[in-house]
Amino acid sequence: MGDEISARALADWLREFARRIHEHRDELTRLDSAIGDADHGTNMDRGLTAVVAAIDALGPATAGQLLKKTGMTLVSTVGGASGPLYGTFFLRLATALGDVDVVTTAQLAAAFRAGLEGVVARGKAQAGDKTMVDALSPAVDALEAAAAGGATTHDALQAARAAGERGRDATTPMQARKGRASYLGERSVGHQDPGATSVELLLSAAVDTLG
Ligand code: ADP
Ligand code: MG
């Protein structure tokens, strides 16, 4: 029941992610002003606005086509670390899902795992480095575990979002070891990571549209 995700639902997910990024743009930028260069909100908003335009122009598409377009658009429109990293995430999702008509929870979990591996391959961040990986990695673990346990798509995504939220919150006491925030050394401690914050928006958008 409710265990299959259509390409149309994936498009809804991307639109909802764009909406949430826009809504939280100033908060993301404020977080990035504390430990970065104050552009994470504007970077992501620019990228996701372009993604929505690109998927509108694409019309009906397979999951693979939709996610590939998303990844390529983010890489080409977002300057800064987050563009190539989110871009890689969606490009890996596209490859993992290919041209299947409907996606099961287990396939989604496997695709998210591939996406995370792409982010790590590209950015070389490990758990505890105070990056988006600190939210994404526990979320993928939770998604996989829930899918393996036979959870519904909604429950699995809810578990992923909760784990991602805890991972996001856990970035606050960390000292950054990757990205611009790492230049601050100990002064990066005590601030929530902007990229981990946008990952939680990606996950909460998924709960609302894919579940
Ligand atoms: P930039 O740092 O180039 O200004 P953004 O401000 O858009 O780019 O994105 C910053 C976010 O990117 C950080 O909060 C962090 O989560 C993420 N990030 C930066 N470098 C890495 C990395 N090497 N691996 C994973 N995530 C990273
Ligand atoms: Mg920045």
PDB file of N, CA and C in Angstrom, residues 17 20 26 32-33 39 42 54 61 78 126 137 139 147 150 158 180 190-191 198 203:
ATOM      1  N   PHE A  17      10.625  20.884  -2.595  1.00  0.00           N
ATOM      2  CA  PHE A  17      11.962  21.230  -2.101  1.00  0.00           C
ATOM      3  C   PHE A  17      12.270  22.687  -2.493  1.00  0.00           C
ATOM      4  N   ARG A  20      10.314  25.056  -0.275  1.00  0.00           N
ATOM      5  CA  ARG A  20      10.864  25.149   1.086  1.00  0.00           C
ATOM      6  C   ARG A  20      12.187  25.910   1.112  1.00  0.00           C
ATOM      7  N   ASP A  26      16.391  32.982   3.677  1.00  0.00           N
ATOM      8  CA  ASP A  26      17.093  33.928   4.551  1.00  0.00           C
ATOM      9  C   ASP A  26      17.719  33.227   5.761  1.00  0.00           C
ATOM     10  N   ASP A  32      24.802  30.560   6.995  1.00  0.00           N
ATOM     11  CA  ASP A  32      26.050  30.591   6.228  1.00  0.00           C
ATOM     12  C   ASP A  32      26.844  31.869   6.506  1.00  0.00           C
ATOM     13  N   SER A  33      26.185  32.905   6.981  1.00  0.00           N
ATOM     14  CA  SER A  33      26.929  34.135   7.298  1.00  0.00           C
ATOM     15  C   SER A  33      27.751  33.937   8.578  1.00  0.00           C
ATOM     16  N   ASP A  39      25.904  32.817   1.489  1.00  0.00           N
ATOM     17  CA  ASP A  39      25.228  32.658   0.191  1.00  0.00           C
ATOM     18  C   ASP A  39      24.482  31.321   0.040  1.00  0.00           C
ATOM     19  N   THR A  42      20.748  31.916  -0.999  1.00  0.00           N
ATOM     20  CA  THR A  42      20.609  32.454  -2.369  1.00  0.00           C
ATOM     21  C   THR A  42      21.114  31.449  -3.399  1.00  0.00           C
ATOM     22  N   ALA A  54      13.247  24.146 -15.404  1.00  0.00           N
ATOM     23  CA  ALA A  54      13.750  23.087 -16.301  1.00  0.00           C
ATOM     24  C   ALA A  54      12.802  21.894 -16.337  1.00  0.00           C
ATOM     25  N   ALA A  61       8.143  13.098 -18.005  1.00  0.00           N
ATOM     26  CA  ALA A  61       9.480  12.510 -18.104  1.00  0.00           C
ATOM     27  C   ALA A  61       9.587  11.312 -17.182  1.00  0.00           C
ATOM     28  N   VAL A  78      24.420  26.782  -9.754  1.00  0.00           N
ATOM     29  CA  VAL A  78      24.820  27.117  -8.391  1.00  0.00           C
ATOM     30  C   VAL A  78      26.342  27.184  -8.297  1.00  0.00           C
ATOM     31  N   GLN A 126      33.691  13.283   5.763  1.00  0.00           N
ATOM     32  CA  GLN A 126      33.331  12.129   6.589  1.00  0.00           C
ATOM     33  C   GLN A 126      32.313  12.576   7.627  1.00  0.00           C
ATOM     34  N   SER A 137      23.755  11.259   5.767  1.00  0.00           N
ATOM     35  CA  SER A 137      24.195   9.887   6.037  1.00  0.00           C
ATOM     36  C   SER A 137      23.273   9.145   7.027  1.00  0.00           C
ATOM     37  N   ALA A 139      20.222   9.821   7.609  1.00  0.00           N
ATOM     38  CA  ALA A 139      18.914   9.721   6.946  1.00  0.00           C
ATOM     39  C   ALA A 139      18.884   8.521   6.005  1.00  0.00           C
ATOM     40  N   ALA A 147      13.099   0.555   5.007  1.00  0.00           N
ATOM     41  CA  ALA A 147      12.685  -0.149   3.784  1.00  0.00           C
ATOM     42  C   ALA A 147      12.914  -1.653   3.944  1.00  0.00           C
ATOM     43  N   GLY A 150      10.302  -3.407   5.846  1.00  0.00           N
ATOM     44  CA  GLY A 150       8.966  -3.464   5.261  1.00  0.00           C
ATOM     45  C   GLY A 150       8.076  -2.281   5.586  1.00  0.00           C
ATOM     46  N   GLN A 158       9.612   9.247   6.863  1.00  0.00           N
ATOM     47  CA  GLN A 158       9.476   9.925   8.153  1.00  0.00           C
ATOM     48  C   GLN A 158      10.678   9.584   9.059  1.00  0.00           C
ATOM     49  N   ARG A 180      34.200  25.906   3.435  1.00  0.00           N
ATOM     50  CA  ARG A 180      34.627  27.221   3.923  1.00  0.00           C
ATOM     51  C   ARG A 180      34.661  27.317   5.443  1.00  0.00           C
ATOM     52  N   GLY A 190      29.517  25.708  17.550  1.00  0.00           N
ATOM     53  CA  GLY A 190      28.389  26.455  18.106  1.00  0.00           C
ATOM     54  C   GLY A 190      27.426  26.994  17.064  1.00  0.00           C
ATOM     55  N   HIS A 191      27.645  26.631  15.798  1.00  0.00           N
ATOM     56  CA  HIS A 191      26.759  27.085  14.713  1.00  0.00           C
ATOM     57  C   HIS A 191      26.265  25.879  13.917  1.00  0.00           C
ATOM     58  N   SER A 198      19.715  22.489   4.820  1.00  0.00           N
ATOM     59  CA  SER A 198      18.960  22.333   3.564  1.00  0.00           C
ATOM     60  C   SER A 198      18.646  20.866   3.287  1.00  0.00           C
ATOM     61  N   LEU A 203      14.441  16.364   2.842  1.00  0.00           N
ATOM     62  CA  LEU A 203      13.798  15.182   3.429  1.00  0.00           C
ATOM     63  C   LEU A 203      12.354  15.473   3.837  1.00  0.00           C
TER      64      LEU A 203
END
